[in-house]
């Protein structure tokens, strides 16, 4: 355990993250425009010393106020006959340099203060932050003027003043983000490994808050250029004959009526420079701040993107209340396509429970979420298939119609009730809310109904407990609340995604029993997702086994469990420990499932299968009926080989 663990992204993911950030930046039009403007200005500023310019400070009274494009002067001359073009380029160079210097000084001082305050806390925090508060108590232009007045006019002093007034932005931002990570486990781990405060600050805290520093810099540098120009405009920054953009504007102001170009040209350059810097700064902020990235530019939509190549599947005759036909869901990230769900079909009748079993990452949750277009989008897209609820295609419904189905005719129970319940609302309020979202009932009636529902799912003393907050309940009770919310509107379809995985075995048994009883009561169709064959055999009528995004075997629960036909199912069952059967060695499945972005063209399990032959890898393997209502995606199913399991 040491700090190296803490630098969350490894080098490859970091490169991917950098690529993603760059692509967000590139897709951001305004930032691209800003980058072009800024790049032009920076290139010209860098080249100024080698360009064939007249000396910027050479006074030539004979040639005063020549308008632009006259007498060989591109931008004319000012009131002392100095060449405007030369002064403008040298001035822009100076303004840019001073603005950047001020930004670096403010970033260095402010970030150090903020990180130390956040990291050390207590009296150090109190002292530093009160000092920052004192800085912030003055309007900052006034403060900058005061500082320059005290230090004396001059560009260097103006730079110091601008830097000082910007220190609080960095200090407060960095203190906040340091506080957010200082109690995380990787900091504790670094401390336990014997690292000192300085070493932790440099190797653990700094890399994690660096993006915040960059974001704050990129969004304040424009201001600082403007503020420096402002001080020069007032005569407190650059002193004659040296000129920056601000002082050129200030000197030209007196001639605004006679020779407007003397002030408007530097004004326009300040405008372009600050606009360019700010557009690029905003782009950098959007690219680096994940909250903004998911917010402003790539906000997940309330409905999964659906791009079904084929015309929507005809309703046809449906074999159950829920029928899923060739459903496919993909994720597109960083130029890769991950086929998470690959042509999945099944049907569930009223009162029936279909178990969806498979190892972690096989696509169970994405299948469940796709049914009501709940997959996050971007990056998810449903590329094919139909989901028929009572014969109507759910995926062609409008967002409003979908919202009415979700939690109404079809509802979910999720794995972790702690993260699905609202921490600030009582459980009674949350169940009542589920009711009121779908039924026109009064607050009082909904509360009564909520209490009855809580009673139904065996929350002891429901009337009093309805006032409890989620954190006051045990895990099992929270999951019962989740079930109560899912059942509130008598759903026709109940989708339970590993509802008992977070619970201990005794509570798990109670919750399963409860779900089973309630399913009978409402005769709801249940899709029960689990990776546990024991649980599946308890509650499911039929079982579908999923592997690498496909259903590889489906049949009645006892058929699949006792006579598995697909070698994968067989190996999964062999991995289940059996109580009371003495010591027995597990045969873990060697290898790993194929990556969802590089699925093989043939059977996805072939590389891990003991019975695979060349034919298995040649082309996609379709379903084979091994018995009536028992299908397996295998060219040589175990049954046909005459094998029997003894488990
Ligand atoms: P499980 O069977 O354990 O529930 P999931 O359905 O959650 O598995 O995931 C199936 C596949 O989809 C995995 O390979 C996972 O990496 C991928 N996946 C899930 N969510 C996303 C996402 N938001 N972005 C990219 N890939 C995802
Ligand atoms: Mg899952």
XYZ file of C-alpha atoms and ligand atoms in Angstrom:
675
model
C 0.000 0.000 0.000
C 1.568 3.219 -0.906
C 0.795 6.496 -2.477
C 1.365 5.291 -5.974
C -2.028 3.637 -5.746
C -3.545 6.990 -5.172
C -2.796 8.609 -8.469
C -6.074 7.347 -9.639
C -5.582 7.039 -13.408
C -2.803 4.783 -14.651
C -0.791 5.855 -17.669
C -2.983 4.219 -20.315
C -6.307 5.391 -18.866
C -4.711 8.774 -18.318
C -3.807 8.965 -21.967
C -7.362 7.983 -22.830
C -8.664 10.661 -20.455
C -6.370 13.243 -22.030
C -7.622 12.191 -25.457
C -11.230 12.488 -24.294
C -10.520 15.941 -22.832
C -8.921 17.041 -26.087
C -11.876 15.776 -28.088
C -14.276 17.702 -25.822
C -12.095 20.759 -26.411
C -12.040 20.206 -30.171
C -15.824 19.804 -30.364
C -16.228 23.111 -28.538
C -16.606 25.642 -31.393
C -16.211 28.842 -29.340
C -13.028 27.444 -27.767
C -11.645 26.653 -31.217
C -12.337 30.217 -32.385
C -10.704 31.542 -29.196
C -7.699 29.286 -29.748
C -7.208 30.632 -33.287
C -7.369 34.277 -32.127
C -5.070 33.603 -29.201
C -2.592 31.607 -31.266
C -2.364 34.460 -33.804
C -1.723 37.040 -31.091
C 0.836 34.856 -29.308
C 2.721 34.050 -32.526
C 2.870 37.734 -33.484
C 3.969 38.675 -29.960
C 6.738 36.094 -30.066
C 7.908 37.248 -33.499
C 7.827 40.979 -32.660
C 11.597 41.292 -31.953
C 12.508 39.858 -35.360
C 9.866 41.657 -37.436
C 11.090 44.634 -39.530
C 9.402 47.260 -37.338
C 10.282 50.883 -36.739
C 11.559 51.616 -33.218
C 8.417 51.914 -31.058
C 9.641 54.817 -28.949
C 11.229 57.013 -31.665
C 9.523 60.398 -31.551
C 9.008 62.129 -34.901
C 7.074 65.409 -34.383
C 6.993 66.072 -38.121
C 4.846 63.009 -38.695
C 2.248 63.308 -35.951
C -1.135 61.612 -36.248
C -0.770 60.118 -39.703
C -3.948 58.072 -40.262
C -3.564 54.318 -40.916
C -2.525 53.171 -44.397
C -0.914 56.519 -45.192
C 2.676 57.476 -45.945
C 3.843 53.889 -45.547
C 2.521 53.598 -41.976
C 0.218 50.577 -41.737
C -1.499 51.761 -38.562
C -0.481 55.409 -38.681
C 1.365 57.353 -35.999
C 0.344 58.722 -32.621
C 0.428 62.212 -31.170
C 4.229 62.131 -30.876
C 4.745 60.673 -34.328
C 5.638 57.194 -33.016
C 4.771 54.250 -35.266
C 1.476 52.723 -34.071
C 2.117 49.260 -35.482
C 5.428 48.905 -33.678
C 3.984 50.246 -30.433
C 0.936 48.005 -30.736
C 2.946 44.819 -31.235
C 5.423 45.622 -28.479
C 2.550 46.701 -26.246
C 0.553 43.511 -26.856
C 3.678 41.507 -26.066
C 4.102 43.396 -22.812
C 0.430 43.098 -21.791
C 0.432 39.388 -22.487
C 3.643 38.834 -20.533
C 2.509 40.870 -17.538
C -0.935 39.197 -17.494
C 0.644 35.741 -17.596
C 3.213 36.637 -14.940
C 0.461 37.916 -12.663
C -1.490 34.696 -13.245
C 1.472 32.520 -12.314
C 2.242 34.540 -9.207
C -1.407 34.463 -8.101
C -1.667 30.732 -8.874
C 1.486 29.894 -6.951
C 0.677 31.960 -3.881
C -3.072 31.318 -3.857
C -2.799 27.575 -4.480
C -0.164 27.156 -1.776
C -2.365 28.977 0.716
C -5.477 27.030 -0.289
C -3.819 23.601 -0.273
C -2.136 24.233 3.095
C -5.368 25.531 4.630
C -7.336 22.537 3.361
C -4.691 19.987 4.275
C -3.631 21.161 7.734
C -7.011 22.514 8.857
C -7.512 23.814 12.380
C -5.705 27.049 13.302
C -3.674 27.152 10.100
C -6.890 27.040 8.100
C -8.535 29.647 10.315
C -5.549 32.003 10.096
C -4.993 31.708 6.339
C -8.661 31.929 5.456
C -9.288 34.968 7.632
C -6.374 36.667 5.888
C -7.951 35.783 2.543
C -11.302 37.073 3.803
C -9.605 40.368 4.616
C -8.314 40.608 1.045
C -11.789 39.829 -0.251
C -13.427 42.438 1.961
C -12.244 45.225 -0.395
C -13.523 45.720 -3.939
C -10.592 44.335 -5.843
C -10.013 47.216 -8.270
C -9.870 49.530 -5.268
C -7.475 47.156 -3.549
C -5.243 47.008 -6.623
C -5.197 50.817 -6.769
C -4.266 50.995 -3.091
C -1.430 48.510 -3.517
C 0.007 50.383 -6.521
C -0.382 53.675 -4.652
C 1.618 52.204 -1.777
C 4.294 50.564 -3.941
C 4.523 53.383 -6.473
C 3.458 53.320 -10.143
C 5.222 50.946 -12.538
C 4.438 47.841 -14.528
C 6.083 45.457 -12.066
C 4.133 46.892 -9.153
C 0.933 46.762 -11.184
C 1.615 43.099 -11.849
C 2.124 42.471 -8.112
C -1.116 44.308 -7.297
C -3.118 42.345 -9.849
C -1.633 39.086 -8.600
C -2.437 39.896 -4.973
C -6.071 40.719 -5.630
C -6.485 37.429 -7.486
C -4.937 35.261 -4.778
C -8.297 34.695 -3.012
C -9.828 32.996 -6.090
C -7.090 30.399 -6.087
C -6.949 30.029 -2.313
C -10.673 29.398 -1.905
C -10.990 27.044 -4.882
C -7.974 24.990 -3.874
C -8.969 24.837 -0.222
C -12.327 23.390 -1.281
C -10.909 20.732 -3.555
C -8.196 19.805 -1.042
C -10.825 19.373 1.667
C -12.665 17.025 -0.681
C -9.768 14.573 -0.881
C -7.902 15.029 2.387
C -10.036 12.479 4.227
C -9.934 9.901 1.453
C -8.395 6.505 2.079
C -5.413 6.966 -0.212
C -4.204 9.883 1.912
C -4.557 7.717 5.024
C -2.701 4.936 3.242
C 0.141 7.307 2.358
C 0.303 8.475 5.965
C 0.342 4.882 7.206
C 3.194 4.102 4.845
C 5.267 6.641 6.770
C 5.196 9.623 4.447
C 5.568 13.094 5.892
C 3.187 15.986 5.319
C 5.349 17.631 2.675
C 5.727 14.434 0.707
C 1.984 13.730 0.898
C 1.215 17.269 -0.246
C 3.504 16.980 -3.236
C 2.893 13.400 -4.332
C -0.733 12.799 -3.299
C -2.620 16.056 -2.975
C -1.040 18.141 -5.702
C -1.589 15.735 -8.636
C -5.239 15.433 -7.644
C -5.907 19.166 -7.376
C -3.770 20.175 -10.364
C -6.769 20.289 -12.748
C -8.446 22.807 -10.431
C -5.355 25.026 -10.578
C -5.315 24.864 -14.373
C -9.041 25.599 -14.571
C -8.780 28.566 -12.215
C -5.779 29.904 -14.129
C -7.464 29.571 -17.484
C -10.584 31.366 -16.297
C -8.780 34.236 -14.515
C -5.927 35.031 -16.914
C -8.237 37.127 -19.116
C -9.267 39.160 -16.105
C -5.699 39.725 -15.083
C -4.711 41.002 -18.531
C -7.679 43.339 -18.382
C -6.873 44.520 -14.854
C -3.231 45.220 -15.746
C -4.394 47.169 -18.783
C -6.795 49.014 -16.500
C -4.001 50.094 -14.155
C -1.863 51.208 -17.102
C -4.854 53.076 -18.510
C -5.002 55.036 -15.265
C -1.299 55.790 -15.553
C -0.301 53.466 -12.715
C 1.138 50.654 -14.807
C 3.662 51.052 -17.608
C 5.413 54.421 -17.557
C 6.359 56.417 -20.668
C 8.015 55.843 -23.004
C 7.345 52.134 -22.495
C 3.801 51.272 -23.567
C 1.439 48.390 -23.032
C -2.045 48.156 -24.511
C -3.631 49.821 -21.493
C -1.370 52.875 -21.525
C -1.772 53.269 -25.302
C -5.522 53.309 -24.773
C -5.103 55.822 -21.954
C -2.933 58.191 -24.007
C -5.155 57.902 -27.067
C -8.283 58.687 -25.074
C -7.592 62.446 -25.239
C -7.617 62.286 -29.050
C -10.788 60.252 -29.327
C -12.518 62.901 -31.464
C -9.595 64.100 -33.618
C -7.784 60.827 -34.226
C -9.978 57.960 -33.017
C -7.628 55.282 -34.415
C -5.015 56.061 -31.754
C -7.247 54.643 -29.020
C -9.621 52.315 -30.895
C -6.853 50.129 -32.322
C -5.307 49.203 -28.936
C -8.868 48.894 -27.552
C -9.774 46.391 -30.255
C -6.620 44.374 -29.594
C -7.371 44.235 -25.840
C -10.882 43.078 -26.724
C -9.645 40.338 -29.081
C -6.958 39.195 -26.666
C -9.305 38.905 -23.691
C -12.079 37.275 -25.723
C -9.607 34.740 -27.114
C -8.153 33.966 -23.698
C -11.579 33.618 -22.096
C -13.012 31.360 -24.807
C -9.990 29.072 -24.567
C -10.168 29.221 -20.761
C -13.819 28.183 -20.755
C -13.011 25.384 -23.175
C -10.231 24.110 -20.908
C -12.552 24.283 -17.924
C -15.247 22.273 -19.737
C -12.700 19.683 -20.802
C -11.066 19.262 -17.407
C -14.017 19.531 -15.053
C -15.969 16.279 -15.275
C -19.070 17.858 -13.785
C -19.172 20.449 -16.507
C -18.197 17.948 -19.126
C -21.239 15.837 -18.357
C -23.316 18.966 -17.877
C -22.848 21.639 -20.475
C -21.635 19.751 -23.488
C -22.457 16.081 -23.000
C -25.472 16.051 -20.714
C -26.971 12.556 -20.476
C -30.455 12.606 -21.906
C -33.431 11.211 -19.964
C -33.981 8.596 -22.671
C -31.323 6.366 -24.188
C -30.443 7.245 -27.767
C -32.194 4.789 -30.082
C -30.970 4.249 -33.629
C -32.596 1.120 -34.896
C -31.417 0.356 -38.385
C -34.359 -1.869 -39.239
C -37.895 -0.539 -39.121
C -39.380 -0.959 -35.663
C -40.408 -4.541 -35.102
C -44.056 -5.211 -35.868
C -46.101 -5.783 -32.749
C -47.213 -9.224 -33.931
C -48.576 -11.708 -31.457
C -46.821 -11.467 -28.153
C -45.945 -14.419 -26.004
C -46.015 -12.599 -22.699
C -46.638 -9.299 -21.003
C -42.992 -8.436 -21.617
C -41.369 -9.468 -24.833
C -37.863 -8.481 -25.837
C -36.764 -9.016 -29.433
C -33.151 -8.859 -30.666
C -32.292 -6.060 -28.282
C -28.780 -4.643 -28.825
C -27.115 -1.876 -26.854
C -23.707 -0.382 -27.560
C -21.440 2.119 -25.839
C -19.337 4.440 -27.943
C -16.368 5.872 -26.100
C -13.072 7.233 -27.406
C -13.583 5.787 -30.862
C -14.311 2.263 -29.579
C -17.652 0.470 -29.755
C -18.507 -1.794 -26.830
C -21.284 -4.257 -27.606
C -22.683 -4.646 -24.098
C -25.943 -6.305 -25.183
C -25.959 -8.257 -28.395
C -29.279 -9.360 -29.888
C -31.004 -10.501 -26.708
C -34.517 -11.964 -26.981
C -36.798 -13.329 -24.303
C -40.390 -13.163 -23.120
C -41.951 -13.236 -19.664
C -45.596 -14.081 -18.938
C -47.742 -12.666 -16.150
C -46.728 -14.073 -12.800
C -43.629 -15.682 -14.249
C -40.088 -15.079 -13.020
C -37.215 -15.214 -15.483
C -33.764 -15.324 -13.960
C -30.943 -13.621 -15.866
C -27.672 -15.168 -14.701
C -24.105 -14.492 -15.723
C -20.766 -13.336 -14.447
C -20.009 -9.726 -13.714
C -19.788 -7.590 -16.859
C -21.815 -9.976 -19.019
C -24.387 -7.282 -19.775
C -27.185 -8.100 -17.330
C -27.612 -4.598 -15.937
C -27.378 -2.964 -19.348
C -30.081 -5.355 -20.613
C -32.311 -4.421 -17.682
C -31.734 -0.690 -18.166
C -32.285 -0.908 -21.927
C -35.812 -2.269 -21.384
C -37.042 1.196 -20.344
C -34.385 3.208 -22.224
C -32.562 3.998 -19.005
C -29.020 3.390 -20.265
C -26.963 6.542 -19.926
C -26.677 8.247 -23.260
C -24.093 9.276 -24.315
C -22.276 6.859 -24.437
C -25.098 4.274 -24.712
C -27.203 3.647 -27.825
C -29.859 1.026 -28.455
C -28.995 -0.083 -31.958
C -31.545 -2.784 -32.610
C -34.594 -4.566 -31.322
C -37.908 -3.950 -29.652
C -39.291 -4.152 -26.134
C -42.977 -5.011 -26.192
C -45.023 -4.308 -23.091
C -48.482 -5.824 -23.659
C -47.672 -5.845 -27.365
C -46.731 -2.130 -27.526
C -43.172 -1.129 -28.354
C -41.765 0.756 -25.385
C -38.731 2.044 -27.266
C -40.789 4.003 -29.795
C -42.631 5.946 -27.081
C -42.041 9.610 -26.264
C -40.017 10.625 -23.215
C -43.195 11.640 -21.377
C -44.931 8.331 -22.103
C -41.807 6.455 -21.031
C -41.681 8.345 -17.761
C -45.220 7.248 -17.059
C -44.323 3.607 -17.693
C -41.201 3.769 -15.524
C -42.169 3.136 -11.919
C -45.768 2.610 -13.038
C -46.400 -0.335 -15.347
C -42.788 -1.453 -15.077
C -40.565 -0.796 -12.101
C -37.082 -1.518 -10.850
C -35.480 -2.743 -7.666
C -31.772 -1.931 -7.654
C -28.830 -3.626 -6.034
C -27.833 -0.956 -3.557
C -30.788 0.626 -1.735
C -28.415 2.961 0.119
C -27.570 4.792 -3.075
C -31.056 4.698 -4.615
C -32.909 6.148 -1.625
C -32.762 9.890 -1.065
C -30.731 10.525 2.106
C -32.665 13.647 3.135
C -36.237 12.366 2.802
C -37.962 9.963 5.176
C -38.811 6.560 3.761
C -42.541 7.328 4.091
C -42.122 10.440 1.944
C -40.210 8.482 -0.664
C -42.800 5.720 -0.985
C -45.560 8.349 -1.066
C -43.680 10.190 -3.774
C -43.544 7.022 -5.874
C -47.338 6.783 -5.524
C -48.040 10.418 -6.281
C -45.885 10.354 -9.388
C -48.375 7.957 -10.973
C -51.690 8.306 -9.159
C -53.794 11.398 -8.457
C -53.940 10.979 -4.680
C -53.724 13.580 -1.948
C -50.663 13.893 0.265
C -52.498 12.417 3.273
C -53.916 9.481 1.319
C -50.515 8.789 -0.246
C -48.895 8.761 3.190
C -51.492 6.276 4.504
C -50.943 4.091 1.481
C -47.183 4.344 1.945
C -47.498 3.158 5.535
C -49.616 0.227 4.364
C -47.019 -0.638 1.732
C -44.231 -0.490 4.305
C -46.322 -2.795 6.469
C -46.792 -5.115 3.494
C -43.036 -5.450 3.022
C -42.766 -6.246 6.758
C -41.165 -3.091 8.075
C -41.859 -3.517 11.789
C -43.996 -0.755 13.278
C -44.440 0.836 9.864
C -46.464 3.785 11.142
C -43.562 5.049 13.243
C -40.819 3.837 10.932
C -42.254 5.777 8.003
C -40.701 8.846 9.640
C -37.228 7.276 9.637
C -34.455 8.337 7.265
C -32.694 5.726 5.130
C -29.545 5.821 7.286
C -31.595 4.809 10.327
C -32.526 1.472 8.734
C -30.573 -1.723 8.213
C -29.593 -2.851 4.720
C -32.378 -5.442 4.601
C -34.994 -2.908 5.629
C -33.769 -0.410 3.072
C -34.109 -3.026 0.371
C -37.686 -3.667 1.550
C -38.360 0.052 1.137
C -36.988 -0.241 -2.395
C -39.348 -3.130 -3.034
C -42.281 -1.191 -1.525
C -41.552 1.696 -3.916
C -41.331 -0.665 -6.868
C -44.648 -2.305 -5.959
C -46.449 0.939 -5.100
C -48.229 1.168 -8.457
C -48.923 -2.543 -9.002
C -46.463 -2.952 -11.865
C -47.078 -5.493 -14.597
C -43.333 -5.963 -14.929
C -40.845 -5.913 -12.080
C -37.153 -5.749 -12.905
C -34.890 -6.637 -9.998
C -31.167 -6.095 -10.590
C -29.256 -8.155 -8.021
C -31.655 -7.019 -5.280
C -30.160 -9.252 -2.613
C -26.453 -9.093 -3.388
C -25.815 -6.405 -0.768
C -27.629 -8.377 1.940
C -26.482 -11.156 4.239
C -27.802 -14.636 3.651
C -30.624 -14.724 6.218
C -31.965 -11.342 5.204
C -31.531 -12.372 1.581
C -33.812 -15.370 2.145
C -36.471 -13.173 3.764
C -36.361 -10.619 0.978
C -36.585 -13.345 -1.680
C -39.571 -14.898 0.065
C -41.223 -11.512 0.237
C -40.600 -10.757 -3.432
C -41.994 -14.129 -4.363
C -45.189 -13.611 -2.371
C -45.722 -10.164 -3.796
C -45.163 -11.408 -7.315
C -47.906 -13.977 -6.745
C -50.182 -11.295 -5.273
C -49.871 -8.930 -8.232
C -49.099 -11.684 -10.730
C -46.332 -9.475 -12.084
C -43.806 -10.630 -14.637
C -40.410 -10.553 -12.941
C -36.983 -10.249 -14.538
C -34.655 -11.306 -11.753
C -30.985 -10.571 -12.300
C -28.418 -12.380 -10.211
C -25.012 -13.955 -10.477
C -26.021 -16.543 -7.879
C -27.455 -19.844 -9.099
C -28.658 -20.651 -5.591
C -30.852 -17.561 -5.553
C -31.989 -18.211 -9.117
C -33.079 -21.763 -8.287
C -35.087 -20.446 -5.304
C -37.219 -17.955 -7.100
C -37.062 -18.376 -10.885
C -39.378 -20.381 -13.135
C -37.044 -20.050 -16.079
C -33.391 -19.138 -16.355
C -31.490 -17.323 -19.090
C -27.688 -17.465 -18.928
C -25.818 -14.493 -20.304
C -22.252 -14.371 -21.599
C -20.470 -11.474 -23.310
C -23.722 -9.667 -24.048
C -25.606 -12.676 -25.428
C -28.033 -15.151 -23.942
C -26.253 -18.471 -24.392
C -28.810 -20.764 -22.771
C -32.434 -20.464 -21.757
C -34.925 -22.919 -20.373
C -36.987 -24.000 -17.389
C -35.039 -23.503 -14.160
C -34.722 -27.189 -13.319
C -33.680 -28.102 -16.868
C -30.959 -25.481 -16.972
C -29.728 -26.270 -13.466
C -29.831 -30.046 -13.726
C -29.120 -30.596 -17.390
C -27.122 -27.580 -18.541
C -26.500 -27.780 -22.273
C -23.964 -25.002 -22.764
C -20.453 -25.698 -21.471
C -20.423 -22.178 -19.967
C -23.540 -22.856 -17.861
C -22.045 -26.114 -16.775
C -18.825 -24.452 -15.659
C -20.764 -21.728 -13.813
C -22.768 -24.326 -11.927
C -19.587 -26.201 -11.080
C -18.348 -23.030 -9.394
C -21.237 -22.949 -6.917
C -20.200 -24.289 -3.518
C -22.621 -26.921 -2.198
C -23.197 -27.019 1.536
C -22.908 -30.403 3.214
C -21.343 -32.140 0.266
C -17.963 -32.429 1.909
C -14.728 -30.966 0.614
C -14.714 -30.488 -3.095
C -12.408 -28.558 -5.291
C -13.768 -25.761 -7.431
C -13.026 -25.657 -11.078
C -12.785 -21.946 -11.657
C -13.235 -20.982 -15.313
C -9.817 -20.168 -16.713
C -9.233 -17.067 -18.802
C -11.445 -14.026 -18.990
C -14.505 -13.076 -21.060
C -13.650 -11.352 -24.359
C -13.527 -7.560 -24.265
C -16.847 -6.104 -25.387
C -15.077 -4.003 -28.029
C -13.331 -7.002 -29.588
C -15.889 -9.780 -29.672
C -14.884 -12.789 -31.762
C -16.951 -13.594 -34.817
C -17.768 -17.113 -33.628
C -18.794 -18.386 -30.201
C -17.578 -15.893 -27.580
C -16.877 -18.701 -25.104
C -14.760 -20.788 -27.503
C -11.428 -19.649 -26.059
C -12.373 -20.881 -22.588
C -14.304 -23.962 -23.670
C -12.922 -27.498 -23.274
C -14.933 -28.757 -26.226
C -14.335 -25.977 -28.740
C -13.541 -27.012 -32.307
C -12.569 -24.939 -35.345
C -16.211 -24.766 -36.437
C -17.151 -22.912 -33.209
C -14.877 -20.017 -34.103
C -15.852 -19.835 -37.770
C -19.202 -18.050 -37.612
C -21.832 -16.853 -35.133
C -23.521 -19.721 -33.341
C -27.333 -19.715 -33.291
C -29.700 -21.306 -30.826
C -30.157 -25.081 -30.865
C -33.185 -26.689 -29.192
C -31.806 -29.321 -26.838
C -35.245 -30.180 -25.476
C -38.656 -28.597 -25.684
C -38.353 -25.010 -24.459
C -34.671 -25.450 -23.720
C -32.320 -23.563 -26.034
C -28.539 -23.325 -26.094
C -26.227 -21.314 -28.318
C -23.834 -24.217 -28.857
C -22.921 -26.407 -31.832
C -22.243 -29.369 -29.581
C -24.479 -29.032 -26.540
C -23.592 -31.232 -23.582
C -26.939 -33.042 -23.626
C -26.327 -34.257 -27.138
C -23.014 -35.651 -25.949
C -24.916 -37.736 -23.424
C -23.260 -35.998 -20.515
C -25.137 -35.533 -17.276
C -24.243 -33.342 -14.378
C -23.990 -34.931 -11.013
C -24.314 -31.658 -9.083
P -23.355 -6.913 -15.366
O -23.687 -8.169 -16.089
O -22.305 -7.156 -14.341
O -24.540 -6.206 -14.831
P -23.175 -4.624 -17.071
O -24.450 -4.842 -17.783
O -23.173 -3.587 -16.022
O -22.649 -5.983 -16.465
O -22.027 -4.231 -18.120
C -21.904 -4.865 -19.366
C -20.794 -4.237 -20.175
O -21.115 -2.914 -20.523
C -19.470 -4.190 -19.439
O -18.478 -4.654 -20.312
C -19.271 -2.745 -19.120
O -17.909 -2.422 -19.187
C -20.057 -2.049 -20.203
N -20.619 -0.783 -19.705
C -21.606 -0.640 -18.790
N -21.917 0.660 -18.571
C -21.084 1.369 -19.377
C -20.885 2.780 -19.632
N -21.613 3.714 -19.019
N -19.922 3.119 -20.522
C -19.186 2.187 -21.165
N -19.328 0.875 -20.986
C -20.254 0.444 -20.102
Mg -24.890 -5.448 -12.896
